[in-house]
Coordinates of C-alpha atoms in Angstrom, one line a residue:
X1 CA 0.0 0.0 0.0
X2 CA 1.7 3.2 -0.7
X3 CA 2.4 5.4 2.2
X4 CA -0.5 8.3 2.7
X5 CA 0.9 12.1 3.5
X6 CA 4.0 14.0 1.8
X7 CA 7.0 12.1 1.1
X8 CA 9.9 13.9 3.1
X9 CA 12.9 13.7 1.2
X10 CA 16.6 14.5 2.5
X11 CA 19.2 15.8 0.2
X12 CA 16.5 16.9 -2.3
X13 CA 18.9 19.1 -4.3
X14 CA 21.2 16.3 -4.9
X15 CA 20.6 14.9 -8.2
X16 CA 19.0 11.8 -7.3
X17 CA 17.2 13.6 -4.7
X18 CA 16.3 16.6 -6.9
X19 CA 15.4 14.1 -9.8
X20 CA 13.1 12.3 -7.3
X21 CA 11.5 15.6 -6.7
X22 CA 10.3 16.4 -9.8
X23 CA 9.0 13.0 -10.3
X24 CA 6.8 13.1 -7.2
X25 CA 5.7 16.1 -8.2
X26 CA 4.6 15.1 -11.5
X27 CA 2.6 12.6 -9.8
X28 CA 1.1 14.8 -7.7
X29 CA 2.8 13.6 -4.1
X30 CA 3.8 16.4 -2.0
X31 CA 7.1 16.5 -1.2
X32 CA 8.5 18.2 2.0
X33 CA 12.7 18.5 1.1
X34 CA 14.7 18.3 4.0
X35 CA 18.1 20.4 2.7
X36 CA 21.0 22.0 4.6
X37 CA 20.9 25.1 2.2
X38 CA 17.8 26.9 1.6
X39 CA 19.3 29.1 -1.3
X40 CA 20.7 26.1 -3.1
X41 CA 16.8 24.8 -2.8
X42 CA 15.4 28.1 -3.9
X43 CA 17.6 28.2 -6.7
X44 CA 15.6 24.7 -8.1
X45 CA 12.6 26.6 -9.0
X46 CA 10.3 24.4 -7.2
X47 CA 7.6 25.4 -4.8
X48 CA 7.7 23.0 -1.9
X49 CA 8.7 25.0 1.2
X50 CA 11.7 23.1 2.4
X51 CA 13.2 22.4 5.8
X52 CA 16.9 22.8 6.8
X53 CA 18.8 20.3 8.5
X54 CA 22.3 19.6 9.0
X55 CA 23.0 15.8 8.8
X56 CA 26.4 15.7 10.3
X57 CA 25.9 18.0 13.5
X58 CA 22.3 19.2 13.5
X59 CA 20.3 16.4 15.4
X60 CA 17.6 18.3 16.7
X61 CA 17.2 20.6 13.7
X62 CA 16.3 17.2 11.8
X63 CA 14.4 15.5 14.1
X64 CA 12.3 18.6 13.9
X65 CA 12.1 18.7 10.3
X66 CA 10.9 14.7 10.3
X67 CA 8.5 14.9 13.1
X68 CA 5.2 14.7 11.1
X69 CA 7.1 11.7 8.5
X70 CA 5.6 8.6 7.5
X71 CA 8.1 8.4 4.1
X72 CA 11.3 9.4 4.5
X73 CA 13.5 9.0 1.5
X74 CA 17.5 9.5 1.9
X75 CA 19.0 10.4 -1.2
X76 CA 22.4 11.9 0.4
X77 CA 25.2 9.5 1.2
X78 CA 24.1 7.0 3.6
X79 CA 26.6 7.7 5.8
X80 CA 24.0 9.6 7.3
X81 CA 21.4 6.6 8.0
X82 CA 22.3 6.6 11.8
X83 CA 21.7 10.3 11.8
X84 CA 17.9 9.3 10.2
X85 CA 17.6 6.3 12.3
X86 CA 17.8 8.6 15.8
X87 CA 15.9 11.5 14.2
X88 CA 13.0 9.6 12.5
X89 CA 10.0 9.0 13.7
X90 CA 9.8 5.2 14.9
X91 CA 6.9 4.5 12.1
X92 CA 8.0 5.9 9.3
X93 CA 9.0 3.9 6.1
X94 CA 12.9 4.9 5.3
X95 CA 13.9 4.4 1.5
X96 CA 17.8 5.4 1.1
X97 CA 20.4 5.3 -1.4
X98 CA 23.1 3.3 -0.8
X99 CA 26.0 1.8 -4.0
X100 CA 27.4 -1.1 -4.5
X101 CA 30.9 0.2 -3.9
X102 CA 30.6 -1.6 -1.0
X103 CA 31.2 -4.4 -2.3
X104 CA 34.3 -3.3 -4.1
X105 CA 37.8 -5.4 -3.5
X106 CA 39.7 -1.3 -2.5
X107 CA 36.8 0.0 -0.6
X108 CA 37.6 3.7 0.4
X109 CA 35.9 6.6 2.5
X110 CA 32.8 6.3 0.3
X111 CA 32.5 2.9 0.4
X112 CA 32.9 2.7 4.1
X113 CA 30.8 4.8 4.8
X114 CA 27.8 3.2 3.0
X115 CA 28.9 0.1 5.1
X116 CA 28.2 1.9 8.4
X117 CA 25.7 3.0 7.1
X118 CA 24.0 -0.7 6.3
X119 CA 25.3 -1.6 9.3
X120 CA 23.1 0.5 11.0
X121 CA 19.9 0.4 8.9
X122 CA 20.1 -3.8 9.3
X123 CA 20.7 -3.4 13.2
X124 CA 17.1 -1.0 13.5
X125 CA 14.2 -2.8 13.6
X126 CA 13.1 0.0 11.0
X127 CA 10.4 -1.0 7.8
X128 CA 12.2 -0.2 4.7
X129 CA 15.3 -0.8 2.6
X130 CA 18.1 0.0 1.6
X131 CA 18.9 0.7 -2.3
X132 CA 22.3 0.0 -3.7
X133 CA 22.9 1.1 -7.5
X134 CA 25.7 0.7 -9.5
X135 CA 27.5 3.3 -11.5
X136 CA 24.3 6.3 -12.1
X137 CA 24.9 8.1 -15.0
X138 CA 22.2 10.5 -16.7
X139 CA 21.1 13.1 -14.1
X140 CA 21.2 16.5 -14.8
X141 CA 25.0 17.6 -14.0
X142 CA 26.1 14.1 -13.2
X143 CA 29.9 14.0 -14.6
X144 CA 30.4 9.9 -15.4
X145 CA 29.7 10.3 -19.4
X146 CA 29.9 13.6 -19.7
X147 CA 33.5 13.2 -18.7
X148 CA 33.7 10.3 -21.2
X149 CA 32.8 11.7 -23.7
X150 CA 34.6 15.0 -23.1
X151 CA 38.2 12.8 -22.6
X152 CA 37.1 11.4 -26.2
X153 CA 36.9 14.7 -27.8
X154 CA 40.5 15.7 -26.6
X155 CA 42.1 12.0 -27.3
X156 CA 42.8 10.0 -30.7
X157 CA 42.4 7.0 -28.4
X158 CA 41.6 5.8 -24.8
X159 CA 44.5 4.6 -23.2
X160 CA 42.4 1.8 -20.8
X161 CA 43.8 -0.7 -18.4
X162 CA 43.7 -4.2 -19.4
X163 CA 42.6 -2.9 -22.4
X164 CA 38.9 -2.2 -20.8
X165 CA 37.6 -5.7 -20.8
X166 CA 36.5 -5.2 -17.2
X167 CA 32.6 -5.5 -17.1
X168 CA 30.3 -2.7 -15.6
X169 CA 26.1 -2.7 -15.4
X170 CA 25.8 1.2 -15.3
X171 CA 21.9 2.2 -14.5
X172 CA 20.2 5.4 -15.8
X173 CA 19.1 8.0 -13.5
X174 CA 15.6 7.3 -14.2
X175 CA 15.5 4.0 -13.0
X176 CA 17.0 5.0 -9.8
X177 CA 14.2 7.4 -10.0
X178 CA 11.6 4.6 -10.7
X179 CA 13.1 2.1 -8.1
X180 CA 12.6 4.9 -5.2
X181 CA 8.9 5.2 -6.6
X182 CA 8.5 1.6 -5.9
X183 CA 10.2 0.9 -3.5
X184 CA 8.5 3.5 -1.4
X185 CA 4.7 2.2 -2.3
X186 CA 6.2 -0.8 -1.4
X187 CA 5.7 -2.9 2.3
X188 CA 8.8 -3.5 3.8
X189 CA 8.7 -5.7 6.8
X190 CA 11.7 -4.6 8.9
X191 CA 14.9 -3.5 7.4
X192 CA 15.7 -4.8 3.8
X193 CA 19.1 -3.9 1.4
X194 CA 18.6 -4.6 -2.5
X195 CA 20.9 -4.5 -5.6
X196 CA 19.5 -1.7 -8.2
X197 CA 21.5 -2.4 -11.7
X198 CA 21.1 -1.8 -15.1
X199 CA 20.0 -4.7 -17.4
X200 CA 23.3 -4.5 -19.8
X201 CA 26.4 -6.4 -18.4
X202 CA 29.5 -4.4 -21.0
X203 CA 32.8 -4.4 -21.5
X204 CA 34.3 -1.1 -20.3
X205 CA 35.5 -0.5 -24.2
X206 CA 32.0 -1.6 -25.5
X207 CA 30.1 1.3 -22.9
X208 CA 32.9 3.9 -24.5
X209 CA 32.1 3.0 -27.6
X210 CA 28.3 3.5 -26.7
X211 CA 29.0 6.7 -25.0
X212 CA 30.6 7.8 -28.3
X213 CA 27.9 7.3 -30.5
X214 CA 25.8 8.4 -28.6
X215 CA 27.7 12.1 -27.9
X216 CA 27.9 12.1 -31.7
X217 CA 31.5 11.3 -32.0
X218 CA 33.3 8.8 -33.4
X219 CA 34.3 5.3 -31.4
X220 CA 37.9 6.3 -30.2
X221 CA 39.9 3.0 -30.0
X222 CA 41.7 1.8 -26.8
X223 CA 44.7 1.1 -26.0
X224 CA 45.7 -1.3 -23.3
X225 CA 47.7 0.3 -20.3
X226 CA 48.8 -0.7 -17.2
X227 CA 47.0 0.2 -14.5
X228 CA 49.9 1.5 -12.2
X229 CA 50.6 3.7 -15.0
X230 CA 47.7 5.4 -15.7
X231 CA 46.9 5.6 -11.9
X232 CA 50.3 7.5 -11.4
X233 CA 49.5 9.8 -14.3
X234 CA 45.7 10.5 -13.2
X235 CA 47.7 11.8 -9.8
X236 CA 49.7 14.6 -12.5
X237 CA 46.0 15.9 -13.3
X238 CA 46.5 16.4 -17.3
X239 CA 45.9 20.1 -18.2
X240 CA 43.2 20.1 -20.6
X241 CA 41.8 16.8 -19.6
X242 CA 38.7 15.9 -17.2
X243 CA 39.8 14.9 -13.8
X244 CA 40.1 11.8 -13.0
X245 CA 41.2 9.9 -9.7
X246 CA 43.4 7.3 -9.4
X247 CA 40.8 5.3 -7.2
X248 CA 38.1 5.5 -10.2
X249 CA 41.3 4.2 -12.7
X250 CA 41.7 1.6 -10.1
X251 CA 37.8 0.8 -9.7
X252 CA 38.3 -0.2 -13.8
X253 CA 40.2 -3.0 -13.3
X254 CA 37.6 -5.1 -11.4
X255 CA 33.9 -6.7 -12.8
X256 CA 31.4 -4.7 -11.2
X257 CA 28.1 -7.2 -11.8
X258 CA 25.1 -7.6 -10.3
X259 CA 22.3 -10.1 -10.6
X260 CA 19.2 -7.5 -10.9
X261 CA 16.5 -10.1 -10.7
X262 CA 15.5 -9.3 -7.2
X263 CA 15.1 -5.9 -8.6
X264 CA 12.5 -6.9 -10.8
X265 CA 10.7 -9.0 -8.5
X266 CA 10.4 -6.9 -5.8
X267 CA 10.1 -3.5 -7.7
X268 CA 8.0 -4.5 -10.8
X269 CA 10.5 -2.8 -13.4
X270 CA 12.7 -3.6 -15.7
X271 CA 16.0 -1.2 -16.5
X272 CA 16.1 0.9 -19.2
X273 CA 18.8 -0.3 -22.0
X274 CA 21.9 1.4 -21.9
X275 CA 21.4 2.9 -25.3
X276 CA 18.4 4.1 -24.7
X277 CA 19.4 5.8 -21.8
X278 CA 22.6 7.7 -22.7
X279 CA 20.5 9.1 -25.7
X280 CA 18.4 10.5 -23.7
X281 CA 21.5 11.9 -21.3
X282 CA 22.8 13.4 -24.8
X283 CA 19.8 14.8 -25.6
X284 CA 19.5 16.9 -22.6
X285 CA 21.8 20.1 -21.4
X286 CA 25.0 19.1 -20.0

C-alpha cells in the first residue's frame, strides 16, 4: 500500500534527490525537502517550502524537520542513516540510497561509509530498505559520461587498463528514479538492502564506444595500459583533460556485476537499455 501524506525527502537538491523531486511532483505527491541550504533549494525553481537540517551536526534541527514523517527517502550519502535512524519518527518507512561500492575489492571513504551505514539500517528494527545502485549516469550535472565523452573529444584513443575488458552494469538516473517510486509504495517488513543495476552487463570499451555514438563522435579506439601507469598519471592531473582519480582508474580493473532479478521482482520494473538511456543523457543540457 503506498504510504498516505508527503514524502519527506533529505538531500533533495542532490541529483538523485532533486530528480526524485520532480518525479513526485509530476505525480502529484507532496514533497516536504529536507536540505541543509535553503538558497541552493530556492535556486531549483520548485515550490515546496523546504526544511533545513544539518546531517552531520544538527540532530535536533532534523528531528524537527521529520516529526510529522511517514516516508522518508535518503538520497544523500548514507553515511548519514544513523543520523535518520535517531531522528525519524519510529513508524516511518525509510527508502535510502546506498552503491554497491561496498562491495568493491579497494573500498575507500565512500564505500565505508555506506557500510556503516547498512550496518546500521540492518541493526534497527526500521520498515524499509536499503537501495544499492551501480555506477548512475544520466542526471542533470552528473559527470560519469559527460567526462567520457569529453576525454574522447581531446584524445585519438583511450588509453584503458587491461585494455577495458572489465565489465560494468551502469543504471540510468531514471530508473534510480523509478526504483525509489517503488520501493517506497512498497511494504517492507523490517529493514531490507537490494541491488539496483542496469539490465546490460559491458565491457568497459563496448560502454565507451556506446558513450561515443551516442555524444555524436566517433568510437575512439583503446589502447591497453597498465593500470599503475595510468593511476600514477591520473595523480599529475592532465591540463586540458577531465579529472580523474586514481581510485576511479583503479575501480576499472575489477567486474562490477550484479544479478538485478530481485530488482524486478520486488520492484515490478525492468531497466532501461543502456542505449536508450545515454541518448536520452545526450539529448538533454549538459
Amino acid at each position: 500500500m503506498p504510504c498516505a501524506g508527503p514524502v519527506h525527502v533529505i538531500g533533495a537538491t542532490g541529483r538523485s534527490g532533486l530528480a526524485l523531486c520532480h518525479a513526485l511532483e509530476a505525480a502529484g505527491r507532496p514533497v516536504v525537502p529536507v536540505v541543509r541550504s535553503l538558497s541552493r533549494w530556492q535556486a531549483t525553481g520548485m515550490a515546496y517550502p523546504a526544511r533545513v537540517a544539518d546531517l552531520c551536526d544538527d540532530t535536533g534541527h532534523l528531528r524537527a524537520a521529520l516529526a510529522d514523517a511517514t516516508s522518508i527517502i535518503l538520497t544523500a550519502h548514507a553515511r548519514h542513516l544513523p543520523a535518520v535512524l535517531a531522528a525519524a519518527p519510529e513508524t516511518a518507512r525509510i527508502v535510502a540510497l546506498g552503491s554497491t561500492r561496498i562491495f568493491t575489492r579497494w573500498p575507500d571513504a565512500h564505500g565505508r561509509g555506506v557500510m556503516d551505514g547498512a550496518r546500521a539500517f540492518a541493526r534497527s528494527d526500521r520498515d524499509g530498505v536499503l537501495l544499492h545502485p551501480t555506477m548512475i549516469y544520466g542526471a542533470t550535472g552528473e559527470d560519469n559520461v559527460r567526462r567520457l565523452a569529453a576525454l574522447m573529444r581531446r584524445l585519438p584513443f583511450l588509453p584503458l587498463p587491461g585494455g577495458g575488458t572489465s565489465r560494468i552494469q551502469p543504471i540510468w538516473q531514471g530508473d534510480v528514479t523509478r526504483a525509489i517510486l517503488a520501493a517506497m509504495d512498497r511494504p517492507w517488513n523490517g529493514p531490507h538492502s537490494l541491488v539496483i543495476a542496469g539490465g546490460e552487463q559491458v565491457t568497459y570499451r563496448d560502454f565507451t564506444r556506446q558513450v561515443a555514438l551516442a555524444a555524436g563522435l566517433r568510437p575512439r579506439p583503446v589502447v591497453p595500459v597498465p593500470g599503475w601507469l595510468l593511476m600514477g598519471a591520473a595523480r599529475l592531473h592532465p591540463p586540458g583533460l577531465p579529472h580523474i582519480a586514481p581510485a576511479e582508474v583503479r575501480r576499472l580493473m575489477e567486474d562490477k556485476i550484479f544479478d538485478n532479478t530481485p530488482m524486478r521482482t520486488q520492484l515490478g520494473f525492468a531497466p532501461t537499455p543502456l542505449a536508450t538511456g545515454l541518448e536520452r543523457t545526450f539529448a538533454q543540457p549538459g
